[in-house]
Short mmCIF file of C-alpha atoms in Angstrom, two decimals:
data_model
loop_
_atom_site.label_atom_id
_atom_site.label_comp_id
_atom_site.label_asym_id
_atom_site.label_seq_id
_atom_site.Cartn_x
_atom_site.Cartn_y
_atom_site.Cartn_z
CA MET G 241 0.00 0.00 0.00
CA LYS G 242 1.40 3.37 -1.02
CA ILE G 243 2.19 5.98 1.65
CA ASN G 244 -0.28 8.46 0.16
CA THR G 245 -3.02 5.81 0.43
CA LYS G 246 -2.02 5.06 4.01
CA ILE G 247 -2.25 8.74 4.97
CA ILE G 248 -5.70 9.07 3.38
CA LEU G 249 -6.84 5.84 5.02
CA SER G 250 -5.49 6.90 8.43
CA PHE G 251 -7.37 10.22 8.17
CA PHE G 252 -10.56 8.35 7.23
CA LEU G 253 -10.11 5.89 10.11
CA THR G 254 -9.34 8.72 12.54
CA VAL G 255 -12.73 10.22 11.75
CA THR G 256 -14.92 7.15 11.25
CA VAL G 257 -13.60 4.64 13.79
CA PRO G 258 -14.00 6.82 16.91
CA VAL G 259 -17.44 8.01 15.81
CA THR G 260 -18.62 4.48 14.99
CA LEU G 261 -17.27 2.94 18.19
CA ALA G 262 -18.54 5.86 20.30
CA LEU G 263 -22.04 5.56 18.81
CA LEU G 264 -22.02 1.81 19.40
CA CYS G 265 -20.90 2.20 23.02
CA LEU G 266 -23.41 5.04 23.52
CA PHE G 267 -26.23 2.85 22.20
CA ILE G 268 -25.28 0.05 24.58
CA LEU G 269 -24.92 2.43 27.53
CA LEU G 270 -28.24 4.14 26.83
CA ASN G 271 -30.07 0.84 26.76
CA LEU G 272 -28.40 -0.25 30.00
CA GLN G 273 -29.19 3.10 31.63
CA LYS G 274 -32.79 2.95 30.37
CA GLY G 275 -33.21 -0.38 32.11
CA ILE G 276 -31.64 0.93 35.33
CA LEU G 277 -33.91 4.02 35.38
CA GLU G 278 -37.01 1.95 34.71
CA GLU G 279 -36.16 -0.46 37.53
CA THR G 280 -35.06 2.23 40.01
CA TYR G 281 -37.99 4.63 39.60
CA ASN G 282 -40.68 2.16 38.52
CA ILE G 283 -41.33 4.04 35.27
CA GLU G 284 -41.55 3.12 31.63
CA ILE G 285 -39.27 4.95 29.15
CA ASP G 286 -40.57 4.92 25.58
CA SER G 287 -37.20 5.35 23.83
CA VAL G 288 -33.51 5.66 24.71
CA SER G 289 -33.56 9.30 23.62
CA GLU G 290 -35.68 10.09 26.72
CA VAL G 291 -32.78 9.14 28.97
CA PHE G 292 -31.27 12.61 28.45
CA GLU G 293 -34.64 14.45 28.70
CA THR G 294 -34.69 15.35 32.40
CA THR G 295 -38.10 17.05 32.36
CA VAL G 296 -39.76 14.01 30.78
CA LEU G 297 -38.05 11.69 33.25
CA LEU G 298 -39.05 13.85 36.23
CA ASP G 299 -42.63 13.94 34.97
CA LYS G 300 -42.77 10.15 34.81
CA ILE G 301 -41.00 9.78 38.14
CA CYS G 302 -43.47 12.17 39.84
CA GLU G 303 -46.44 10.40 38.28
CA SER G 304 -45.10 7.04 39.47
CA ALA G 305 -44.59 8.45 42.98
CA MET G 306 -48.13 9.91 42.96
CA ASP G 307 -49.58 6.52 42.08
CA GLU G 308 -47.66 4.85 44.88
CA VAL G 309 -48.83 7.39 47.48
CA ILE G 310 -52.49 7.23 46.32
CA ASN G 311 -52.54 3.45 46.17
CA GLU G 312 -51.15 3.15 49.68
CA GLU G 313 -53.36 6.01 51.01
CA ALA G 314 -50.19 7.41 52.53
CA TYR G 315 -51.92 10.75 53.16
CA LEU G 316 -53.84 9.13 56.02
CA LEU G 317 -50.65 8.25 57.90
CA ASP G 318 -49.08 10.18 60.77
CA GLU G 319 -46.42 12.80 60.27
CA ASP G 320 -43.50 10.47 60.98
CA SER G 321 -44.66 8.09 58.29
CA LEU G 322 -45.15 10.99 55.91
CA ASP G 323 -41.56 12.07 56.62
CA VAL G 324 -40.38 8.64 55.49
CA ILE G 325 -42.44 8.93 52.30
CA ASN G 326 -41.08 12.43 51.69
CA ALA G 327 -37.52 11.22 52.20
CA ASN G 328 -38.08 8.66 49.45
CA LEU G 329 -39.48 11.40 47.22
CA GLU G 330 -36.39 13.51 47.82
CA LYS G 331 -34.38 10.69 46.28
CA ARG G 332 -36.56 11.26 43.23
CA TYR G 333 -35.82 14.98 43.27
CA SER G 334 -39.32 15.81 44.62
CA PHE G 335 -41.12 16.61 47.87
CA LEU G 336 -44.66 16.16 49.22
CA ILE G 337 -47.31 18.73 50.12
CA ILE G 338 -50.76 17.76 51.46
CA LEU G 339 -53.62 20.21 51.72
CA ARG G 340 -56.64 19.34 53.92
CA ASP G 341 -59.67 21.61 53.81
CA GLU G 342 -57.44 24.22 52.05
CA GLU G 343 -54.96 24.17 54.93
CA ILE G 344 -51.42 22.85 54.94
CA TYR G 345 -51.63 19.40 56.43
CA TYR G 346 -48.04 18.34 55.53
CA GLN G 347 -45.15 20.21 53.93
CA GLY G 348 -42.07 18.21 52.88
CA ASP G 349 -39.80 21.19 52.13
CA ASP G 350 -39.50 24.08 54.60
CA ALA G 351 -38.07 26.31 51.86
CA VAL G 352 -41.41 26.43 50.03
CA THR G 353 -42.56 30.02 49.67
CA GLN G 354 -46.05 31.27 50.35
CA LYS G 355 -46.32 32.26 46.70
CA LEU G 356 -45.83 28.64 45.67
CA ILE G 357 -48.41 27.49 48.25
CA ASP G 358 -50.91 30.08 47.08
CA ALA G 359 -50.53 28.83 43.55
CA LEU G 360 -51.45 25.29 44.49
CA PRO G 361 -54.92 24.13 43.29
CA SER G 362 -57.79 23.70 45.76
CA TYR G 363 -60.01 20.66 46.17
CA ASP G 364 -62.69 22.31 44.04
CA ASP G 365 -60.19 23.15 41.28
CA LEU G 366 -59.75 19.47 40.57
CA SER G 367 -62.55 17.64 38.76
CA ASP G 368 -62.47 14.27 40.51
CA GLU G 369 -60.25 11.93 42.53
CA THR G 370 -58.77 10.31 39.45
CA ALA G 371 -57.89 13.50 37.62
CA LEU G 372 -54.21 14.49 37.74
CA LYS G 373 -53.35 18.10 37.16
CA ASN G 374 -49.93 18.98 35.77
CA TYR G 375 -48.53 22.46 35.51
CA TYR G 376 -45.33 24.44 35.91
CA LEU G 377 -44.57 27.23 38.35
CA VAL G 378 -41.64 29.61 38.33
CA GLU G 379 -40.50 30.90 41.70
CA ASN G 380 -37.31 32.96 42.25
CA GLY G 381 -35.93 31.83 38.90
CA THR G 382 -36.58 28.16 39.68
CA GLN G 383 -39.08 26.17 37.63
CA TYR G 384 -41.23 23.62 39.43
CA LEU G 385 -43.24 20.77 38.02
CA VAL G 386 -46.43 20.39 40.05
CA LYS G 387 -48.61 17.30 40.02
CA ALA G 388 -51.85 17.64 42.03
CA ARG G 389 -54.65 15.23 42.68
CA ARG G 390 -57.61 15.66 45.00
CA ILE G 391 -58.12 13.28 47.89
CA LEU G 392 -60.78 12.73 50.55
CA PHE G 393 -60.11 12.35 54.23
CA PRO G 394 -62.73 9.91 55.74
CA ALA G 395 -65.35 11.27 58.16
CA GLY G 396 -64.67 8.69 60.83
CA ARG G 397 -61.41 10.27 61.86
CA TYR G 398 -62.30 13.95 61.50
CA GLY G 399 -66.04 13.97 62.33
CA LYS G 400 -66.87 14.72 58.75
CA ALA G 401 -65.31 13.98 55.40
CA LEU G 402 -62.83 16.65 54.39
CA GLY G 403 -61.57 17.40 50.92
CA GLY G 404 -57.88 17.70 50.32
CA VAL G 405 -55.16 17.91 47.66
CA LEU G 406 -52.10 15.70 47.31
CA VAL G 407 -49.29 17.59 45.64
CA ILE G 408 -45.86 16.38 44.50
CA VAL G 409 -43.46 19.12 43.48
CA SER G 410 -40.23 18.61 41.48
CA LYS G 411 -37.53 21.05 40.47
CA THR G 412 -37.22 20.75 36.71
CA ASP G 413 -33.67 22.10 36.72
CA SER G 414 -32.53 19.11 38.76
CA THR G 415 -30.39 16.62 36.93
CA LEU G 416 -30.72 12.94 37.65
CA LYS G 417 -27.48 11.51 38.98
CA GLU G 418 -27.88 8.60 36.58
CA VAL G 419 -27.99 11.02 33.67
CA THR G 420 -24.91 12.82 35.01
CA VAL G 421 -23.04 9.53 35.36
CA LEU G 422 -24.16 8.52 31.89
CA THR G 423 -22.89 11.79 30.43
CA ILE G 424 -19.53 11.33 32.13
CA GLU G 425 -19.33 7.73 30.91
CA CYS G 426 -20.12 8.80 27.33
CA ILE G 427 -17.41 11.45 27.39
CA ALA G 428 -14.94 8.98 28.93
CA ILE G 429 -15.75 6.32 26.33
CA PHE G 430 -15.37 8.80 23.47
CA LEU G 431 -12.00 9.97 24.82
CA LEU G 432 -10.89 6.35 25.34
CA VAL G 433 -11.92 5.41 21.82
CA MET G 434 -10.07 8.44 20.45
CA ILE G 435 -6.94 7.52 22.41
CA LEU G 436 -7.06 3.85 21.39
CA THR G 437 -7.67 4.77 17.75
CA GLY G 438 -4.79 7.23 17.86
CA VAL G 439 -2.47 4.67 19.46
CA CYS G 440 -3.41 1.95 16.93
CA LEU G 441 -2.98 4.29 13.96
CA THR G 442 0.30 5.59 15.38
CA LEU G 443 1.62 2.04 15.78
CA TRP G 444 0.46 1.19 12.25
CA LEU G 445 2.10 4.27 10.75
CA HIS G 446 5.21 3.69 12.88
CA ARG G 447 5.47 0.18 11.50
CA SER G 448 4.80 1.40 7.96
CA ILE G 449 7.01 4.52 7.95
CA VAL G 450 9.31 4.93 10.94
CA LYS G 451 10.43 1.29 11.12
CA PRO G 452 11.41 1.12 7.40
CA LEU G 453 13.21 4.46 7.78
CA ASN G 454 15.19 3.16 10.74
CA TYR G 455 16.00 0.00 8.79
CA LEU G 456 17.23 2.04 5.82
CA GLU G 457 19.25 4.28 8.14
CA LYS G 458 20.99 1.29 9.71
CA SER G 459 21.65 -0.17 6.25
CA ALA G 460 23.05 3.15 5.02
CA ASN G 461 25.33 3.37 8.07
CA ARG G 462 26.64 -0.14 7.39
CA ILE G 463 27.32 0.80 3.77
CA ALA G 464 29.03 4.00 4.92
CA THR G 465 31.40 1.96 7.10
CA GLY G 466 32.29 -0.26 4.16
CA ASP G 467 30.19 -3.27 5.16
CA LEU G 468 28.60 -4.52 1.93
CA ASP G 469 28.27 -8.22 2.79
CA PHE G 470 24.56 -8.18 3.68
CA GLU G 471 21.23 -7.98 1.89
CA ILE G 472 18.74 -5.13 2.22
CA VAL G 473 15.41 -6.95 2.19
CA SER G 474 12.33 -5.19 0.84
CA LYS G 475 9.30 -5.92 3.04
CA GLY G 476 6.57 -3.89 1.38
CA ASP G 477 5.14 -2.68 -1.91
CA ASP G 478 4.97 1.01 -0.98
CA GLU G 479 7.46 3.80 -1.66
CA PHE G 480 9.71 2.50 1.11
CA GLY G 481 9.71 -0.90 -0.56
CA ASP G 482 10.81 0.73 -3.82
CA LEU G 483 13.42 2.78 -1.93
CA THR G 484 14.68 -0.37 -0.21
CA LYS G 485 15.05 -2.10 -3.59
CA SER G 486 17.01 0.94 -4.86
CA PHE G 487 19.26 0.76 -1.78
CA GLU G 488 19.81 -2.95 -2.39
CA SER G 489 20.61 -2.28 -6.04
CA MET G 490 23.08 0.42 -4.99
CA ARG G 491 24.64 -1.89 -2.39
CA GLY G 492 24.95 -4.66 -4.97
CA LYS G 493 26.62 -2.36 -7.50
CA LEU G 494 28.96 -0.96 -4.84
CA LYS G 495 29.89 -4.48 -3.76
CA GLU G 496 30.43 -5.47 -7.38
CA TYR G 497 32.63 -2.41 -7.89
CA VAL G 498 34.61 -3.06 -4.70
CA ASP G 499 35.02 -6.74 -5.55
CA LYS G 500 36.20 -5.82 -9.03
CA LYS G 501 38.58 -3.28 -7.56
CA VAL G 502 39.99 -5.82 -5.13
CA GLN G 503 40.23 -8.41 -7.90
CA TYR G 504 41.88 -5.83 -10.15
CA GLU G 505 44.49 -5.15 -7.48
CA VAL G 506 45.07 -8.89 -7.07
CA ASP G 507 45.26 -9.34 -10.82
CA SER G 508 47.63 -6.38 -11.11
CA ARG G 509 50.00 -7.89 -8.54
CA GLU G 510 49.72 -11.26 -10.27
CA LEU G 511 50.31 -9.59 -13.62
CA LEU G 512 53.47 -7.92 -12.37
CA THR G 513 54.65 -11.20 -10.86
CA ASN G 514 53.95 -13.14 -14.07
CA ILE G 515 55.48 -10.50 -16.32
CA SER G 516 58.56 -10.41 -14.10
CA HIS G 517 58.81 -14.20 -14.26
CA ASP G 518 58.26 -14.43 -18.00
CA LEU G 519 60.69 -11.60 -18.75
CA LYS G 520 63.33 -12.90 -16.37
CA THR G 521 63.80 -16.14 -18.30
CA PRO G 522 64.71 -14.60 -21.71
CA LEU G 523 66.65 -11.79 -20.02
CA THR G 524 68.75 -14.32 -18.11
CA SER G 525 69.35 -16.21 -21.33
CA ILE G 526 70.29 -13.03 -23.23
CA LYS G 527 72.62 -12.00 -20.40
CA GLY G 528 74.33 -15.40 -20.48
CA TYR G 529 74.94 -15.32 -24.22
CA VAL G 530 76.17 -11.69 -24.12
CA GLU G 531 78.64 -12.61 -21.36
CA GLY G 532 79.74 -15.56 -23.50
CA LEU G 533 80.44 -13.21 -26.38
CA LEU G 534 82.28 -10.73 -24.17
CA ASP G 535 84.38 -13.43 -22.48
CA GLY G 536 85.36 -14.94 -25.84
CA VAL G 537 83.60 -18.25 -25.21
CA ALA G 538 82.22 -18.00 -28.74
CA ASP G 539 85.64 -18.25 -30.39
CA THR G 540 84.41 -19.10 -33.83
CA GLN G 541 82.21 -17.18 -36.25
CA GLU G 542 79.71 -20.04 -36.26
CA LYS G 543 79.34 -19.87 -32.46
CA ARG G 544 79.06 -16.08 -32.53
CA ASP G 545 76.33 -16.27 -35.16
CA LYS G 546 74.49 -18.91 -33.08
CA TYR G 547 74.75 -16.76 -29.93
CA LEU G 548 73.48 -13.70 -31.77
CA GLN G 549 70.58 -15.63 -33.34
CA THR G 550 69.58 -16.90 -29.88
CA ILE G 551 69.74 -13.37 -28.46
CA TYR G 552 67.59 -12.18 -31.37
CA ASN G 553 64.99 -14.93 -30.81
CA LYS G 554 64.78 -14.21 -27.08
CA SER G 555 64.35 -10.53 -27.84
CA LYS G 556 61.49 -11.39 -30.18
CA ASP G 557 59.88 -13.46 -27.42
CA MET G 558 60.16 -10.51 -25.03
CA ASP G 559 58.73 -8.16 -27.64
CA ARG G 560 55.82 -10.53 -28.32
CA LEU G 561 55.14 -10.92 -24.59
CA ILE G 562 55.13 -7.17 -24.02
CA GLY G 563 52.93 -6.67 -27.08
CA GLU G 564 50.34 -9.20 -25.91
CA VAL G 565 50.33 -7.86 -22.35
CA THR G 566 49.83 -4.35 -23.71
CA LEU G 567 47.03 -5.55 -25.99
CA PHE G 568 45.28 -7.43 -23.16
CA SER G 569 45.55 -4.40 -20.87
CA LYS G 570 43.95 -2.17 -23.49
CA LEU G 571 41.23 -4.73 -24.17
CA ASP G 572 40.60 -4.99 -20.44
CA THR G 573 40.24 -1.22 -19.99
CA GLY G 574 38.35 -0.69 -23.26
CA ASP G 575 41.02 1.57 -24.74
CA ILE G 576 41.03 -0.23 -28.10
CA PRO G 577 38.15 0.76 -30.41
CA TYR G 578 36.24 -1.86 -32.40
CA ASN G 579 35.48 -1.42 -36.08
CA PHE G 580 32.36 -3.58 -36.52
CA GLU G 581 31.36 -4.46 -40.07
CA LYS G 582 29.59 -7.21 -41.99
CA ILE G 583 31.89 -10.16 -42.66
CA ASP G 584 31.32 -13.22 -44.85
CA ILE G 585 32.29 -15.72 -42.19
CA ASP G 586 32.91 -18.60 -44.63
CA GLY G 587 35.27 -16.57 -46.83
CA PHE G 588 36.96 -15.14 -43.73
CA LEU G 589 37.74 -18.57 -42.23
CA SER G 590 38.68 -20.14 -45.60
CA GLU G 591 41.34 -17.50 -46.18
CA LEU G 592 42.82 -17.92 -42.70
CA CYS G 593 42.86 -21.73 -43.01
CA THR G 594 44.70 -21.50 -46.34
CA GLU G 595 47.42 -19.35 -44.77
CA TRP G 596 47.85 -21.74 -41.83
CA LYS G 597 47.94 -24.82 -44.09
CA PHE G 598 51.10 -23.67 -45.86
CA ASP G 599 52.78 -22.65 -42.60
CA LEU G 600 52.07 -25.87 -40.72
CA GLU G 601 52.44 -28.62 -43.32
CA GLU G 602 56.24 -28.51 -43.04
CA LYS G 603 55.75 -29.30 -39.30
CA ASN G 604 53.57 -32.29 -40.21
CA ILE G 605 50.45 -30.52 -38.92
CA PHE G 606 47.42 -30.53 -41.19
CA VAL G 607 44.57 -27.99 -41.08
CA HIS G 608 41.06 -29.09 -42.12
CA TYR G 609 38.14 -26.74 -42.72
CA GLU G 610 34.46 -27.76 -42.89
CA ASN G 611 31.60 -25.37 -43.66
CA ASN G 612 28.19 -26.69 -42.55
CA LEU G 613 26.22 -23.55 -43.40
CA SER G 614 23.37 -23.89 -45.86
CA GLY G 615 24.23 -20.62 -47.61
CA ARG G 616 26.14 -17.40 -47.34
CA VAL G 617 26.03 -15.94 -43.82
CA MET G 618 27.22 -12.49 -42.75
CA ILE G 619 28.31 -11.84 -39.20
CA LYS G 620 28.91 -8.56 -37.40
CA GLY G 621 32.50 -8.23 -36.23
CA ASP G 622 35.87 -6.57 -36.26
CA ALA G 623 37.95 -8.50 -38.82
CA GLU G 624 41.31 -7.55 -37.33
CA LYS G 625 40.28 -8.67 -33.83
CA LEU G 626 38.74 -11.92 -35.13
CA ILE G 627 41.97 -12.74 -37.00
CA ARG G 628 43.75 -12.39 -33.65
CA VAL G 629 41.18 -14.80 -32.11
CA VAL G 630 41.70 -17.53 -34.72
CA ASN G 631 45.48 -17.12 -34.76
CA ASN G 632 45.72 -17.31 -30.97
CA ILE G 633 43.63 -20.48 -30.82
CA ILE G 634 45.48 -22.23 -33.66
CA GLY G 635 48.83 -21.06 -32.30
CA ASN G 636 47.93 -22.44 -28.88
CA SER G 637 46.96 -25.78 -30.44
CA VAL G 638 50.26 -26.00 -32.31
CA LYS G 639 52.25 -25.42 -29.10
CA TYR G 640 50.63 -28.32 -27.26
CA LEU G 641 50.40 -30.89 -30.09
CA ASP G 642 52.27 -34.01 -28.92
CA LYS G 643 51.52 -36.37 -31.82
CA ASP G 644 53.86 -37.20 -34.69
CA GLU G 645 51.11 -36.11 -37.08
CA GLY G 646 49.00 -33.21 -35.88
CA HIS G 647 45.52 -32.33 -37.07
CA ILE G 648 43.52 -29.14 -36.53
CA HIS G 649 39.85 -29.21 -37.58
CA ILE G 650 37.93 -25.97 -38.04
CA THR G 651 34.13 -26.38 -38.26
CA LEU G 652 31.53 -23.71 -39.03
CA GLU G 653 27.85 -24.30 -38.02
CA ASP G 654 24.58 -22.36 -37.99
CA ILE G 655 22.83 -22.18 -34.58
CA GLY G 656 19.97 -19.78 -35.32
CA GLU G 657 20.82 -16.14 -34.64
CA SER G 658 24.53 -16.97 -34.34
CA VAL G 659 27.20 -19.13 -35.90
CA LYS G 660 29.35 -21.58 -33.95
CA ILE G 661 33.02 -22.02 -34.77
CA THR G 662 34.93 -25.00 -33.39
CA ILE G 663 38.72 -25.28 -33.58
CA ALA G 664 39.75 -28.77 -32.44
CA ASP G 665 43.13 -30.48 -32.29
CA ASN G 666 44.43 -33.96 -31.48
CA GLY G 667 46.84 -32.76 -28.79
CA LYS G 668 47.40 -34.05 -25.29
CA GLY G 669 44.14 -32.61 -23.94
CA ILE G 670 43.34 -30.79 -20.71
CA GLU G 671 42.07 -32.06 -17.37
CA LYS G 672 38.36 -31.31 -16.83
CA GLU G 673 38.98 -29.18 -13.73
CA ASN G 674 41.33 -26.92 -15.72
CA LEU G 675 39.01 -26.17 -18.67
CA GLU G 676 37.65 -22.94 -17.20
CA LEU G 677 41.09 -21.80 -16.06
CA ILE G 678 42.68 -21.81 -19.51
CA PHE G 679 40.98 -18.49 -20.29
CA GLU G 680 42.59 -16.81 -17.28
CA ARG G 681 45.54 -14.58 -18.05
CA PHE G 682 49.00 -16.12 -17.61
CA TYR G 683 47.50 -19.54 -16.98
CA ARG G 684 49.49 -22.48 -18.33
CA THR G 685 48.66 -26.15 -17.96
CA ASP G 686 52.20 -26.75 -16.70
CA ALA G 687 52.34 -25.65 -13.06
CA SER G 688 56.05 -24.80 -13.28
CA ARG G 689 55.30 -22.05 -15.86
CA ASN G 690 58.00 -23.50 -18.05
CA SER G 691 58.01 -21.33 -21.15
CA LYS G 692 60.12 -23.57 -23.40
CA GLN G 693 57.04 -24.10 -25.55
CA GLY G 694 56.78 -20.36 -26.12
CA GLY G 695 53.78 -18.14 -25.63
CA SER G 696 52.82 -15.54 -23.07
CA GLY G 697 50.04 -17.40 -21.28
CA ILE G 698 47.45 -14.75 -22.14
CA GLY G 699 46.56 -15.80 -25.68
CA LEU G 700 43.24 -17.42 -24.70
CA ALA G 701 42.50 -14.61 -22.24
CA ILE G 702 42.69 -12.22 -25.21
CA VAL G 703 40.38 -14.56 -27.16
CA LYS G 704 37.79 -14.44 -24.38
CA LYS G 705 37.92 -10.63 -24.15
CA ILE G 706 37.43 -10.16 -27.89
CA ILE G 707 34.60 -12.70 -28.20
CA GLU G 708 32.77 -11.14 -25.25
CA GLN G 709 33.07 -7.73 -26.88
CA HIS G 710 31.35 -9.33 -29.89
CA ASP G 711 28.45 -10.45 -27.62
CA GLY G 712 29.50 -14.04 -28.12
CA ARG G 713 30.47 -16.96 -25.89
CA VAL G 714 33.64 -19.02 -25.74
CA TRP G 715 34.33 -22.31 -23.97
CA ALA G 716 36.58 -25.34 -24.13
CA GLU G 717 35.91 -29.05 -24.54
CA SER G 718 38.65 -31.60 -24.03
CA LYS G 719 39.55 -35.24 -23.42
CA VAL G 720 42.94 -36.15 -22.04
CA ASN G 721 45.23 -37.74 -24.66
CA GLU G 722 42.59 -37.16 -27.35
CA GLY G 723 42.63 -33.43 -27.93
CA THR G 724 41.03 -30.09 -27.14
CA ALA G 725 38.35 -28.02 -28.89
CA ILE G 726 37.91 -24.28 -28.42
CA VAL G 727 34.35 -23.27 -29.33
CA PHE G 728 33.03 -19.74 -29.75
CA THR G 729 29.92 -18.07 -31.18
CA LEU G 730 29.41 -14.90 -33.21
CA GLN G 731 26.15 -13.10 -33.86
CA LYS G 732 24.81 -12.83 -37.38
CA ALA G 733 24.42 -9.40 -38.95
CA ALA G 734 20.96 -7.81 -38.77
CA SER G 735 20.27 -8.26 -42.52
CA GLN G 736 21.40 -11.30 -44.51
CA PRO G 737 21.90 -11.66 -48.29
CA ASP G 738 19.47 -13.76 -50.28
CA GLU G 739 20.53 -17.36 -50.54
#
């Protein structure tokens, strides 16, 4: 999930989740409170919305209290009993007043003003014993809800029946403690839901944003200290996941660069060591022959000519070695430009084979060429560099031929978008574990690096470099005592002539 989507979603959840959960909790609380109020005050609440309507609740509470007093004929009790009843009414935010023959018979609240008493209805103002009169009075800024019902005191106790009025008075500005508690609970639940939602969203965003940032920071610090031997794992598909992949790509390229640099330094030291070794041998030989000439060991013209010819040959070997090392170095650094052109590969190889045939027949080595193409095929290549490839491979074969009669077979095949060229000999062959190593620079199959067979040891390394620059592949196949085949591929040119 993208970061932008997460931010939008978190904003949406911040608004909707608290509201939804708060409404759900409020609904549950209201229903619980409705049941508590109904059971406590013996009333019936029509809907949960009435829980917060204090006036409606007080009206129902007063009416319930009135019914209880009438049903029990509490107005006929003594004053102490009436005090108990009034105390219960006070718990319902009300008090009791009883009028008998228009006189105060009982007054449950001493703070009642005369104005309030004067406003109370008389026995005659009420239609009958079952009629309940409701009205509001305002006294000193306080609103009262008055419920009045006429009653009759029996004649047996007072000599004659007396009319009276039973009044229950409630302050409408009173707030039920249950409603107050409910309000506090609702506020507390809303705040709790807000806090929990905020904590959950914070943890989610921390895991989605802060944690990946910390991970990338630690990875960057490791890279900064030179530690590249670890993997930066992408754990998401958001922008941080993409950034992590970029960091991993950067780390991989840096490691590749550092490894190449280290390998280059190793190769450079090895190169210097090998060059020193391969130059030391002909130099030592040249020095020996020059000393022989100076000391007069070569006392005849024939010996002097032989010494000079040997010095000349060793100098040529040194020149060839330096030339090939220079060429390989330039190929390795890309300092030599390539002149790619279309080449008729069959004509190219035929001409080279013809040249080698004349040179090698006197050494009892025979070159065979076989073209298995179905028609004329053009390849894209640098002719000069490809001549070097073929010459290096054939020259290498000649050096290691150990048979009385040597044979070199050159085969040309079509393999789709490329051509395959195989140069095979019947030499002594190469051990399987050494096949990959023969393309390393200065590698020779003889561990002693004896150079009596000639060569610099980098001929096949040059072959590999050139073929790779042609987007081709090169490999070796060999069987000990049977011979070795060097195989390489070259891409065909984009457009081919009609067959």
